[in-house]
CSV table of C-alpha atoms in Angstrom, one decimal:
chain,number,residue,atom,x,y,z
A,222,MET,CA,-4.4,38.9,-56.5
A,223,ASN,CA,-0.9,37.3,-56.5
A,224,ARG,CA,-0.7,37.8,-52.7
A,225,TYR,CA,-3.9,35.9,-52.1
A,226,LEU,CA,-2.8,33.1,-54.5
A,227,ALA,CA,0.5,32.8,-52.7
A,228,LEU,CA,-1.3,32.6,-49.3
A,229,ILE,CA,-3.6,29.8,-50.6
A,230,MET,CA,-0.7,27.9,-52.0
A,231,ALA,CA,1.2,28.3,-48.7
A,232,VAL,CA,-1.8,26.9,-46.7
A,233,ILE,CA,-2.1,23.9,-49.2
A,234,TYR,CA,1.6,23.2,-49.0
A,235,GLY,CA,1.6,23.4,-45.2
A,236,ALA,CA,-1.3,20.9,-45.0
A,237,GLU,CA,0.5,18.5,-47.4
A,238,LEU,CA,3.7,18.8,-45.3
A,239,GLN,CA,1.8,18.1,-42.1
A,240,ALA,CA,0.2,15.0,-43.6
A,241,GLN,CA,3.6,13.8,-44.8
A,242,THR,CA,5.2,14.2,-41.4
A,243,LEU,CA,2.3,12.8,-39.3
A,244,GLN,CA,3.4,9.5,-37.8
A,245,PRO,CA,1.1,6.7,-38.9
A,246,ALA,CA,-1.0,5.2,-36.1
A,247,PRO,CA,0.3,1.9,-34.8
A,248,ARG,CA,-1.8,-1.1,-35.8
A,249,LEU,CA,-1.5,-2.5,-32.3
A,250,VAL,CA,-1.0,-1.0,-28.9
A,251,VAL,CA,0.2,-3.4,-26.2
A,252,ASN,CA,-0.5,-1.7,-22.9
A,253,ILE,CA,1.4,-3.5,-20.1
A,254,ALA,CA,0.9,-2.8,-16.4
A,255,ILE,CA,3.4,-4.7,-14.2
A,256,ASP,CA,2.1,-5.0,-10.7
A,257,GLN,CA,4.7,-3.7,-8.1
A,258,LEU,CA,7.5,-3.1,-10.6
A,259,ARG,CA,10.3,-1.1,-9.1
A,260,THR,CA,13.1,0.9,-10.8
A,261,ASP,CA,15.6,0.1,-8.0
A,262,TYR,CA,15.1,-3.7,-8.6
A,263,ILE,CA,15.2,-3.2,-12.4
A,264,GLU,CA,18.6,-1.6,-12.0
A,265,TYR,CA,19.9,-3.9,-9.3
A,266,PHE,CA,19.5,-7.0,-11.5
A,267,ALA,CA,20.2,-5.4,-14.9
A,268,PRO,CA,23.6,-7.1,-15.5
A,269,LYS,CA,21.8,-10.4,-15.7
A,270,TYR,CA,19.1,-9.5,-18.3
A,271,SER,CA,19.1,-10.7,-21.8
A,272,ASP,CA,19.2,-8.2,-24.7
A,273,GLU,CA,15.6,-8.8,-25.7
A,274,GLY,CA,13.5,-8.1,-22.6
A,275,LEU,CA,13.9,-5.3,-20.1
A,276,ARG,CA,17.2,-4.2,-21.6
A,277,ARG,CA,15.7,-3.8,-25.0
A,278,LEU,CA,12.9,-1.6,-23.6
A,279,LEU,CA,15.3,0.5,-21.5
A,280,GLU,CA,17.9,1.0,-24.3
A,281,ASN,CA,15.6,1.4,-27.3
A,282,GLY,CA,12.5,3.0,-25.8
A,283,THR,CA,11.5,6.4,-24.6
A,284,VAL,CA,11.9,6.0,-20.8
A,285,TYR,CA,10.4,8.4,-18.4
A,286,GLN,CA,12.5,7.5,-15.3
A,287,ALA,CA,10.7,9.5,-12.6
A,288,ALA,CA,7.0,8.4,-12.8
A,289,SER,CA,4.4,8.6,-10.0
A,290,TYR,CA,0.7,8.4,-9.5
A,291,PRO,CA,-1.1,11.8,-8.9
A,292,PHE,CA,-3.1,10.4,-6.0
A,293,THR,CA,-2.8,8.4,-2.8
A,294,PRO,CA,-3.3,5.7,-1.6
A,295,VAL,CA,-2.5,3.5,-4.6
A,296,ASP,CA,-3.4,-0.2,-5.0
A,297,ARG,CA,-3.7,-2.5,-8.0
A,298,ALA,CA,-7.3,-1.6,-8.9
A,299,SER,CA,-7.0,2.2,-8.5
A,300,ALA,CA,-3.7,2.1,-10.4
A,301,ILE,CA,-5.0,0.1,-13.4
A,302,ALA,CA,-8.1,2.2,-13.6
A,303,SER,CA,-6.1,5.4,-13.7
A,304,ILE,CA,-3.7,4.1,-16.4
A,305,ALA,CA,-6.8,3.2,-18.5
A,306,THR,CA,-8.8,6.4,-17.9
A,307,GLY,CA,-6.1,9.0,-17.6
A,308,THR,CA,-7.6,10.4,-14.5
A,309,THR,CA,-7.8,9.8,-10.7
A,310,PRO,CA,-10.3,8.0,-8.4
A,311,TYR,CA,-11.9,11.4,-7.7
A,312,TYR,CA,-13.4,11.1,-11.2
A,313,HIS,CA,-13.2,7.4,-12.3
A,314,GLY,CA,-14.6,6.1,-9.0
A,315,ILE,CA,-12.3,3.1,-8.4
A,316,ILE,CA,-11.0,4.3,-5.0
A,317,GLY,CA,-9.5,0.9,-4.2
A,318,THR,CA,-9.9,-2.8,-4.6
A,319,ARG,CA,-12.7,-2.7,-2.0
A,320,TRP,CA,-14.6,0.0,-0.3
A,321,LEU,CA,-17.7,0.4,1.9
A,322,ASP,CA,-21.1,0.7,0.4
A,323,ARG,CA,-22.8,3.6,2.3
A,324,ASN,CA,-26.3,2.1,1.9
A,325,THR,CA,-25.6,-1.4,3.1
A,326,LEU,CA,-22.5,-0.7,5.2
A,327,ARG,CA,-20.9,-3.7,3.7
A,328,PRO,CA,-17.6,-3.9,1.7
A,329,VAL,CA,-18.0,-4.1,-2.1
A,330,PHE,CA,-15.5,-5.4,-4.6
A,331,CYS,CA,-14.6,-3.0,-7.4
A,332,VAL,CA,-15.7,-5.1,-10.3
A,333,ASP,CA,-18.5,-7.1,-8.7
A,334,ASP,CA,-21.7,-7.1,-10.7
A,335,PRO,CA,-25.0,-8.8,-9.6
A,336,LYS,CA,-26.0,-9.4,-13.2
A,337,HIS,CA,-22.8,-10.5,-14.9
A,338,TYR,CA,-20.7,-11.5,-11.8
A,339,THR,CA,-18.0,-9.2,-13.0
A,340,SER,CA,-18.0,-6.0,-15.1
A,341,PRO,CA,-16.7,-2.4,-15.3
A,342,TRP,CA,-20.0,-0.8,-14.3
A,343,ARG,CA,-18.5,0.9,-11.3
A,344,LEU,CA,-15.9,2.6,-13.5
A,345,ALA,CA,-17.4,6.0,-14.0
A,346,THR,CA,-15.5,7.3,-17.0
A,347,THR,CA,-14.3,6.1,-20.4
A,348,THR,CA,-11.0,4.4,-20.9
A,349,VAL,CA,-8.6,4.9,-23.8
A,350,SER,CA,-9.8,1.6,-25.3
A,351,ASP,CA,-13.4,2.8,-25.0
A,352,GLU,CA,-12.5,5.9,-27.0
A,353,LEU,CA,-10.7,3.7,-29.6
A,354,LYS,CA,-13.9,1.6,-30.0
A,355,VAL,CA,-16.0,4.7,-30.4
A,356,SER,CA,-13.7,6.4,-32.9
A,357,THR,CA,-13.6,3.3,-35.1
A,358,HIS,CA,-17.4,2.6,-34.8
A,359,GLY,CA,-16.6,-0.6,-33.0
A,360,SER,CA,-14.2,-2.1,-35.6
A,361,ALA,CA,-11.1,-1.9,-33.4
A,362,ILE,CA,-10.3,-5.1,-31.5
A,363,VAL,CA,-9.7,-4.8,-27.8
A,364,TRP,CA,-8.8,-7.6,-25.4
A,365,SER,CA,-7.4,-7.6,-21.9
A,366,VAL,CA,-5.7,-10.4,-20.0
A,367,ALA,CA,-4.6,-10.7,-16.4
A,368,SER,CA,-4.2,-13.2,-13.6
A,369,ASN,CA,-6.9,-11.5,-11.5
A,370,ARG,CA,-10.3,-10.2,-12.6
A,371,GLU,CA,-10.0,-6.6,-11.4
A,372,ALA,CA,-7.0,-5.9,-13.5
A,373,ALA,CA,-8.5,-7.6,-16.5
A,374,ILE,CA,-11.8,-5.8,-16.3
A,375,LEU,CA,-10.5,-2.3,-15.5
A,376,SER,CA,-7.9,-2.5,-18.3
A,377,ALA,CA,-10.5,-3.6,-20.8
A,378,GLY,CA,-13.0,-0.9,-20.0
A,379,HIS,CA,-16.6,-0.8,-21.0
A,380,ALA,CA,-16.5,-1.5,-24.8
A,381,ALA,CA,-13.9,-4.2,-25.2
A,382,ASN,CA,-14.3,-7.4,-27.1
A,383,GLY,CA,-13.5,-9.3,-23.9
A,384,ALA,CA,-11.5,-9.5,-20.7
A,385,ILE,CA,-9.8,-12.7,-19.5
A,386,TRP,CA,-8.6,-13.7,-16.1
A,387,PHE,CA,-7.8,-16.8,-14.1
A,388,ASP,CA,-10.4,-18.0,-11.6
A,389,ASN,CA,-8.5,-19.7,-8.8
A,390,ILE,CA,-11.7,-21.2,-7.4
A,391,LYS,CA,-12.8,-22.8,-10.7
A,392,ASN,CA,-9.1,-23.3,-11.6
A,393,ASP,CA,-9.7,-22.1,-15.2
A,394,TRP,CA,-9.5,-19.0,-17.4
A,395,ARG,CA,-12.7,-17.0,-17.3
A,396,SER,CA,-14.4,-14.1,-19.1
A,397,SER,CA,-17.5,-12.1,-18.3
A,398,THR,CA,-21.0,-12.3,-20.0
A,399,TYR,CA,-20.9,-8.5,-19.8
A,400,TYR,CA,-18.8,-8.5,-23.0
A,401,THR,CA,-20.4,-11.4,-24.7
A,402,ALA,CA,-23.3,-13.6,-23.9
A,403,ARG,CA,-21.4,-16.6,-25.1
A,404,GLU,CA,-17.7,-17.3,-24.9
A,405,VAL,CA,-15.9,-17.0,-28.3
A,406,GLU,CA,-14.8,-20.2,-30.0
A,407,TRP,CA,-11.1,-19.6,-29.8
A,408,PHE,CA,-11.3,-19.0,-26.0
A,409,ASN,CA,-13.2,-22.3,-25.5
A,410,SER,CA,-10.7,-24.2,-27.6
A,411,TYR,CA,-7.8,-22.6,-25.7
A,412,LYS,CA,-9.3,-23.6,-22.3
A,413,LYS,CA,-9.7,-27.2,-23.5
A,414,THR,CA,-6.2,-27.6,-24.7
A,415,THR,CA,-4.6,-26.0,-21.5
A,416,ALA,CA,-6.9,-27.6,-18.9
A,417,ASN,CA,-4.4,-30.2,-17.7
A,418,SER,CA,-1.4,-27.9,-17.8
A,419,ILE,CA,-2.8,-25.4,-15.2
A,420,GLU,CA,-4.5,-27.8,-12.8
A,421,ASN,CA,-3.5,-27.1,-9.2
A,422,LYS,CA,-1.0,-24.6,-10.4
A,423,THR,CA,-0.3,-20.9,-9.7
A,424,VAL,CA,-0.8,-18.9,-12.9
A,425,THR,CA,2.5,-17.2,-13.9
A,426,ASN,CA,3.3,-14.3,-16.2
A,427,ASP,CA,4.2,-16.8,-18.9
A,428,ASP,CA,0.6,-18.2,-18.7
A,429,VAL,CA,-0.9,-14.7,-19.0
A,430,VAL,CA,1.3,-13.9,-22.0
A,431,LYS,CA,0.5,-17.2,-23.7
A,432,ILE,CA,-3.2,-16.6,-23.7
A,433,ALA,CA,-2.7,-12.9,-24.6
A,434,LEU,CA,-0.8,-13.9,-27.7
A,435,GLN,CA,-3.5,-16.4,-28.5
A,436,ALA,CA,-6.1,-13.7,-28.3
A,437,ALA,CA,-4.0,-11.5,-30.6
A,438,THR,CA,-3.5,-14.3,-33.2
A,439,SER,CA,-7.0,-15.7,-33.1
A,440,THR,CA,-8.7,-12.3,-33.6
A,441,ALA,CA,-6.2,-11.0,-36.1
A,442,MET,CA,-5.1,-8.0,-34.0
A,443,GLY,CA,-2.8,-5.6,-35.8
A,444,ARG,CA,-3.6,-7.0,-39.3
A,445,ASP,CA,-5.1,-3.9,-40.8
A,446,ASP,CA,-4.8,-0.1,-40.6
A,447,VAL,CA,-7.4,0.1,-37.8
A,448,SER,CA,-5.6,0.3,-34.5
A,449,ASP,CA,-6.2,-2.4,-32.0
A,450,MET,CA,-5.3,-2.7,-28.3
A,451,LEU,CA,-4.1,-5.6,-26.2
A,452,CYS,CA,-4.0,-4.9,-22.4
A,453,ILE,CA,-1.8,-7.2,-20.3
A,454,THR,CA,-1.2,-7.1,-16.5
A,455,LEU,CA,1.9,-8.9,-15.3
A,456,SER,CA,3.4,-9.1,-11.9
A,457,ALA,CA,6.8,-8.3,-10.3
A,458,ALA,CA,5.5,-9.0,-6.7
A,459,PRO,CA,7.6,-11.2,-4.4
A,460,PRO,CA,6.3,-14.7,-3.8
A,461,ALA,CA,3.8,-14.8,-1.0
A,462,ALA,CA,5.9,-17.2,1.1
A,463,ALA,CA,9.2,-15.3,0.5
A,464,GLU,CA,11.2,-14.7,3.7
A,465,ALA,CA,12.7,-11.3,4.3
A,466,THR,CA,16.2,-12.8,4.7
A,467,ASN,CA,16.1,-14.2,1.1
A,468,TRP,CA,14.7,-11.1,-0.6
A,469,GLN,CA,17.7,-10.8,-3.0
A,470,ILE,CA,17.4,-14.4,-4.2
A,471,GLU,CA,13.6,-14.2,-4.4
A,472,MET,CA,13.5,-10.9,-6.2
A,473,GLU,CA,16.3,-11.8,-8.6
A,474,SER,CA,14.2,-14.8,-9.7
A,475,VAL,CA,11.1,-12.7,-10.2
A,476,TYR,CA,12.9,-10.1,-12.3
A,477,MET,CA,14.9,-12.7,-14.4
A,478,LYS,CA,11.6,-14.5,-15.2
A,479,LEU,CA,9.9,-11.2,-16.0
A,480,ASP,CA,12.7,-10.3,-18.4
A,481,LYS,CA,12.3,-13.6,-20.3
A,482,THR,CA,8.5,-13.2,-20.4
A,483,LEU,CA,8.8,-9.7,-21.9
A,484,ALA,CA,11.3,-10.9,-24.4
A,485,HIS,CA,9.0,-13.7,-25.6
A,486,LEU,CA,6.0,-11.3,-25.8
A,487,ILE,CA,7.9,-8.6,-27.7
A,488,ASN,CA,9.5,-11.1,-30.1
A,489,GLU,CA,6.3,-12.9,-30.9
A,490,ILE,CA,4.3,-9.7,-31.6
A,491,GLU,CA,7.1,-8.0,-33.6
A,492,SER,CA,7.7,-11.0,-35.7
A,493,SER,CA,4.0,-11.4,-36.6
A,494,ILE,CA,3.0,-7.7,-37.0
A,495,GLY,CA,6.3,-5.8,-37.5
A,496,LYS,CA,8.1,-3.5,-35.1
A,497,GLU,CA,7.1,-0.4,-36.9
A,498,HIS,CA,3.4,-1.3,-36.5
A,499,VAL,CA,3.4,-2.0,-32.7
A,500,LEU,CA,3.6,0.3,-29.8
A,501,PHE,CA,4.5,-1.2,-26.4
A,502,VAL,CA,3.6,0.8,-23.3
A,503,VAL,CA,5.0,-0.4,-20.0
A,504,THR,CA,4.6,0.9,-16.5
A,505,SER,CA,4.1,-0.1,-12.8
A,506,THR,CA,1.1,-0.1,-10.5
A,507,GLY,CA,3.3,2.1,-8.2
A,508,TYR,CA,2.9,0.4,-4.9
A,509,VAL,CA,4.5,-2.5,-3.0
A,510,ASP,CA,2.9,-5.0,-0.6
A,511,GLU,CA,5.2,-5.2,2.4
A,512,ALA,CA,5.0,-7.6,5.3
A,513,ASN,CA,4.2,-6.1,8.7
A,514,GLU,CA,7.4,-6.1,10.8
A,515,ASP,CA,7.6,-6.0,14.6
A,516,LEU,CA,9.5,-2.8,14.9
A,517,SER,CA,9.8,-3.0,18.7
A,518,LYS,CA,12.4,-5.7,18.3
A,519,TYR,CA,14.7,-3.1,16.8
A,520,ASN,CA,13.8,-0.3,19.3
A,521,ILE,CA,12.0,1.7,16.6
A,522,PRO,CA,9.1,3.9,17.9
A,523,THR,CA,5.9,2.0,17.2
A,524,GLY,CA,2.4,1.3,18.6
A,525,THR,CA,-1.0,0.1,17.7
A,526,PHE,CA,-4.0,2.3,16.8
A,527,TYR,CA,-7.4,0.5,17.2
A,528,ILE,CA,-9.7,2.3,14.8
A,529,ASN,CA,-12.9,0.6,16.0
A,530,ARG,CA,-12.2,1.3,19.6
A,531,THR,CA,-11.5,4.9,18.7
A,532,ALA,CA,-14.8,5.1,16.8
A,533,ASN,CA,-16.6,4.0,19.9
A,534,LEU,CA,-14.9,6.7,22.0
A,535,LEU,CA,-15.8,9.2,19.4
A,536,ASN,CA,-19.4,8.1,19.5
A,537,ILE,CA,-19.4,8.6,23.3
A,538,TYR,CA,-17.9,12.1,22.9
A,539,LEU,CA,-20.4,13.2,20.2
A,540,SER,CA,-23.3,11.8,22.3
A,541,ALA,CA,-22.2,13.9,25.2
A,542,ILE,CA,-22.4,17.0,23.0
A,543,TYR,CA,-25.4,16.3,20.7
A,544,GLY,CA,-27.4,13.6,22.5
A,545,GLN,CA,-27.4,9.8,22.3
A,546,GLY,CA,-26.7,8.2,18.9
A,547,ARG,CA,-24.4,6.2,16.8
A,548,TYR,CA,-22.7,9.0,14.9
A,549,VAL,CA,-19.9,6.9,13.4
A,550,GLU,CA,-21.7,4.0,11.7
A,551,MET,CA,-18.8,2.0,10.4
A,552,CYS,CA,-15.0,1.9,10.0
A,553,PHE,CA,-13.3,0.5,6.9
A,554,HIS,CA,-9.5,0.6,6.4
A,555,ASN,CA,-8.5,4.0,7.8
A,556,GLN,CA,-11.8,5.6,7.1
A,557,MET,CA,-14.8,6.4,9.3
A,558,TYR,CA,-18.3,6.7,7.9
A,559,LEU,CA,-20.7,9.1,9.6
A,560,ASN,CA,-24.5,8.5,10.1
A,561,HIS,CA,-25.8,11.3,7.8
A,562,LYS,CA,-29.4,10.5,8.5
A,563,LEU,CA,-28.9,10.9,12.3
A,564,ILE,CA,-27.0,14.1,11.8
A,565,GLU,CA,-29.9,15.5,9.6
A,566,GLN,CA,-32.5,14.3,12.1
A,567,LYS,CA,-30.8,16.2,14.9
A,568,ARG,CA,-30.5,19.2,12.6
A,569,LEU,CA,-26.8,19.4,13.0
A,570,GLY,CA,-24.4,21.0,10.5
A,571,ILE,CA,-22.1,18.4,9.0
A,572,SER,CA,-19.2,20.9,9.0
A,573,GLU,CA,-19.6,21.4,12.8
A,574,VAL,CA,-19.7,17.6,13.4
A,575,LEU,CA,-16.6,17.0,11.2
A,576,GLY,CA,-14.8,19.7,13.0
A,577,ARG,CA,-15.6,18.2,16.4
A,578,CYS,CA,-14.4,14.8,15.1
A,579,GLN,CA,-11.2,16.2,13.9
A,580,ASP,CA,-10.5,18.0,17.1
A,581,PHE,CA,-11.1,14.8,19.1
A,582,LEU,CA,-9.2,12.4,16.9
A,583,VAL,CA,-5.9,14.4,16.6
A,584,GLN,CA,-5.5,14.1,20.4
A,585,ILE,CA,-5.4,10.3,20.2
A,586,ALA,CA,-2.1,8.5,20.5
A,587,GLY,CA,-0.9,7.2,17.2
A,588,VAL,CA,-2.8,9.7,15.1
A,589,GLY,CA,-0.5,11.6,12.8
A,590,ASP,CA,-3.2,13.7,11.0
A,591,VAL,CA,-7.0,13.7,10.4
A,592,TYR,CA,-8.5,14.5,7.0
A,593,THR,CA,-12.2,15.2,6.8
A,594,SER,CA,-14.2,15.1,3.6
A,595,GLU,CA,-14.5,18.9,3.7
A,596,ARG,CA,-10.8,19.4,4.1
A,597,LEU,CA,-10.1,17.1,1.2
A,598,LEU,CA,-12.7,18.8,-1.1
A,599,ASP,CA,-10.9,22.1,-0.4
A,600,GLY,CA,-8.2,20.6,-2.6
A,601,ASN,CA,-5.2,22.6,-1.2
A,602,ASN,CA,-2.0,21.8,-3.0
A,603,ASP,CA,-0.4,20.2,0.1
A,604,ILE,CA,-3.1,17.5,0.2
A,605,LEU,CA,-3.9,17.4,-3.5
A,606,LYS,CA,-2.8,13.7,-3.9
A,607,LEU,CA,-5.1,12.7,-1.0
A,608,ARG,CA,-8.0,14.6,-2.6
A,609,ASN,CA,-7.4,12.9,-5.9
A,610,GLY,CA,-7.7,9.5,-4.3
A,611,PHE,CA,-10.9,10.5,-2.6
A,612,ASN,CA,-14.4,10.2,-4.1
A,613,PRO,CA,-17.2,12.1,-2.3
A,614,LEU,CA,-19.9,9.5,-3.2
A,615,LEU,CA,-17.8,6.5,-2.2
A,616,SER,CA,-15.2,7.4,0.4
A,617,GLY,CA,-15.6,7.8,4.1
A,618,ASP,CA,-16.1,11.1,5.9
A,619,ILE,CA,-13.0,11.0,8.0
A,620,PHE,CA,-9.5,9.6,7.1
A,621,VAL,CA,-7.1,8.8,9.9
A,622,ALA,CA,-3.4,8.9,9.1
A,623,VAL,CA,-1.6,7.0,11.7
A,624,THR,CA,1.9,8.0,12.9
A,625,PRO,CA,4.7,6.4,10.9
A,626,GLY,CA,5.8,3.2,12.4
A,627,TRP,CA,2.4,2.5,14.0
A,628,LYS,CA,0.0,-0.3,13.1
A,629,LEU,CA,-3.7,0.3,12.4
A,630,VAL,CA,-5.9,-2.5,13.7
A,631,ASN,CA,-9.7,-3.1,13.3
A,632,GLU,CA,-10.7,-5.8,15.7
A,633,GLU,CA,-14.2,-6.1,14.2
A,634,THR,CA,-13.0,-6.9,10.7
A,635,GLY,CA,-9.6,-8.4,11.6
A,636,GLU,CA,-7.8,-6.0,9.3
A,637,SER,CA,-4.2,-5.0,10.3
A,638,PHE,CA,-1.7,-3.0,8.4
A,639,SER,CA,1.2,-0.5,8.8
A,640,PRO,CA,0.8,2.4,6.4
A,641,ARG,CA,4.0,3.6,4.7
A,642,ALA,CA,4.7,6.8,2.9
A,643,SER,CA,7.7,5.4,1.1
A,644,PHE,CA,8.5,6.6,-2.4
A,645,ILE,CA,8.3,3.7,-4.9
A,646,PRO,CA,10.4,4.5,-8.0
A,647,PHE,CA,9.2,3.2,-11.4
A,648,PRO,CA,9.3,4.1,-15.1
A,649,ILE,CA,6.9,4.7,-18.0
A,650,ILE,CA,8.3,3.2,-21.2
A,651,PHE,CA,7.1,3.7,-24.8
A,652,TYR,CA,8.8,1.3,-27.2
A,653,GLY,CA,8.3,0.7,-31.0
A,654,ALA,CA,6.2,2.5,-33.6
A,655,GLY,CA,8.9,5.1,-34.3
A,656,THR,CA,9.6,6.1,-30.6
A,657,LYS,CA,13.0,7.5,-29.9
A,658,ALA,CA,15.6,5.9,-27.7
A,659,GLU,CA,16.0,8.4,-24.9
A,660,HIS,CA,15.8,8.7,-21.1
A,661,ILE,CA,13.9,11.6,-19.6
A,662,ASN,CA,14.4,12.6,-16.0
A,663,THR,CA,11.6,15.1,-15.7
A,664,PRO,CA,9.0,13.9,-13.2
A,665,VAL,CA,5.8,12.7,-14.9
A,666,THR,CA,2.5,11.2,-13.7
A,667,THR,CA,0.7,8.1,-15.0
A,668,ASP,CA,-2.5,9.9,-15.9
A,669,ARG,CA,-0.6,11.2,-18.9
A,670,ILE,CA,-0.3,7.6,-20.4
A,671,ALA,CA,-3.8,7.5,-21.7
A,672,PRO,CA,-3.7,10.8,-23.5
A,673,THR,CA,-0.3,9.9,-25.0
A,674,ILE,CA,-1.7,6.7,-26.4
A,675,ALA,CA,-4.8,8.6,-27.7
A,676,LYS,CA,-2.5,11.1,-29.4
A,677,THR,CA,-0.4,8.3,-31.0
A,678,ILE,CA,-3.4,6.5,-32.5
A,679,HIS,CA,-5.2,9.8,-33.4
A,680,ILE,CA,-8.2,9.6,-31.2
A,681,ARG,CA,-9.6,11.8,-28.4
A,682,ALA,CA,-8.5,11.2,-24.8
A,683,PRO,CA,-10.9,9.6,-22.3
A,684,ASN,CA,-13.8,11.8,-21.2
A,685,ALA,CA,-12.4,12.7,-17.7
A,686,CYS,CA,-8.8,13.0,-18.8
A,687,SER,CA,-7.5,16.6,-18.4
A,688,ALA,CA,-3.8,15.6,-18.4
A,689,GLU,CA,-1.7,16.5,-21.4
A,690,PRO,CA,0.2,13.9,-23.5
A,691,LEU,CA,3.8,13.2,-22.6
A,692,PRO,CA,6.3,15.0,-24.9
């Protein structure tokens, strides 16, 4: 009897001890994605930072120094969606900012919505903020602010109170009727008071932070024990007109301004809510937009691969084998979309046709490799990142990887770009709400951010997230 009593007491004591040591959930999570942020630039300009911005995050936060995305290619839309959902485009469906609609053979924008103009309806899984809304029965407050609509919408997710971005055509801040049929009072008031200040002006990080802070204040975010979430997208991209010869001056200005913006954001939120009640999460979108250089001037091996011309040649080749027909319907970016109806009508096996296409394309000058949809779906470890960036319902049937140094051109769409496989170093930083000040060199991936936030605020991870939380 005494043994059973002792066992019961031990269980009770253990439960009480666990309750005492459980870190309280932060009242506010500020989830910050910084477009094109790079570790090498952060370090290069570090001596000139203040003590309250980037330096405070790096010295007082938990810094995962070797972060990367678990898929490729990465752009702003796919990166933001993956941070929010804790998974890859293979599951969440945002394979890029734009992709080709198989039914219409026309490009679609990732957050376009015929009913609401803009919404997250193409985002196929829940986000961490969606799960926060569900777990609190809607009482949690979630807002998202960015200078562009795809970042604002994809960060906000499906269940947010609202998403705000700057509309360059209307020259005004805008939200979506998807979240609310009528714009909220504080937002209308803010737009009236700032209308003159942003006329004919490029929106800066300071402008984004200003309206984000207004959202937090006006909606009383972080004022009770129910966790809220504020998603902010900033930019560390070089100015569009920057010349390569002035990269140091241009980027120094970008990072110095970013440092001051982050200092202002952190100071304002900590002073109003308290450092112990706020968790800041900071990372990068993990890619860099680079200008196309004429490598031939430097005697570097280069060339031009015309994907639309190559598709026409491929159609001639397949017609000679299977009979006349337009087997490749359209090219978009580096992808070719096959005519599945024609292939079915001719009673051809898709595997055979894909194999023929691959055998033909690898012989073309400028082609480094060819990835078919079947090859990607096999999911071998050597191409796992490519498979994670692929979605069988949305992506093309054939991906052409051009030789490094070569330029891919589509004369029909006017698209021209030089793919690069360069590694872009960037961190993941957790600061505030009891986090430790330490630097961790172990490589980590960004799909672990969402489950880490979920664990911190004591909710379940998004529904397609299989990554474990960061230690």
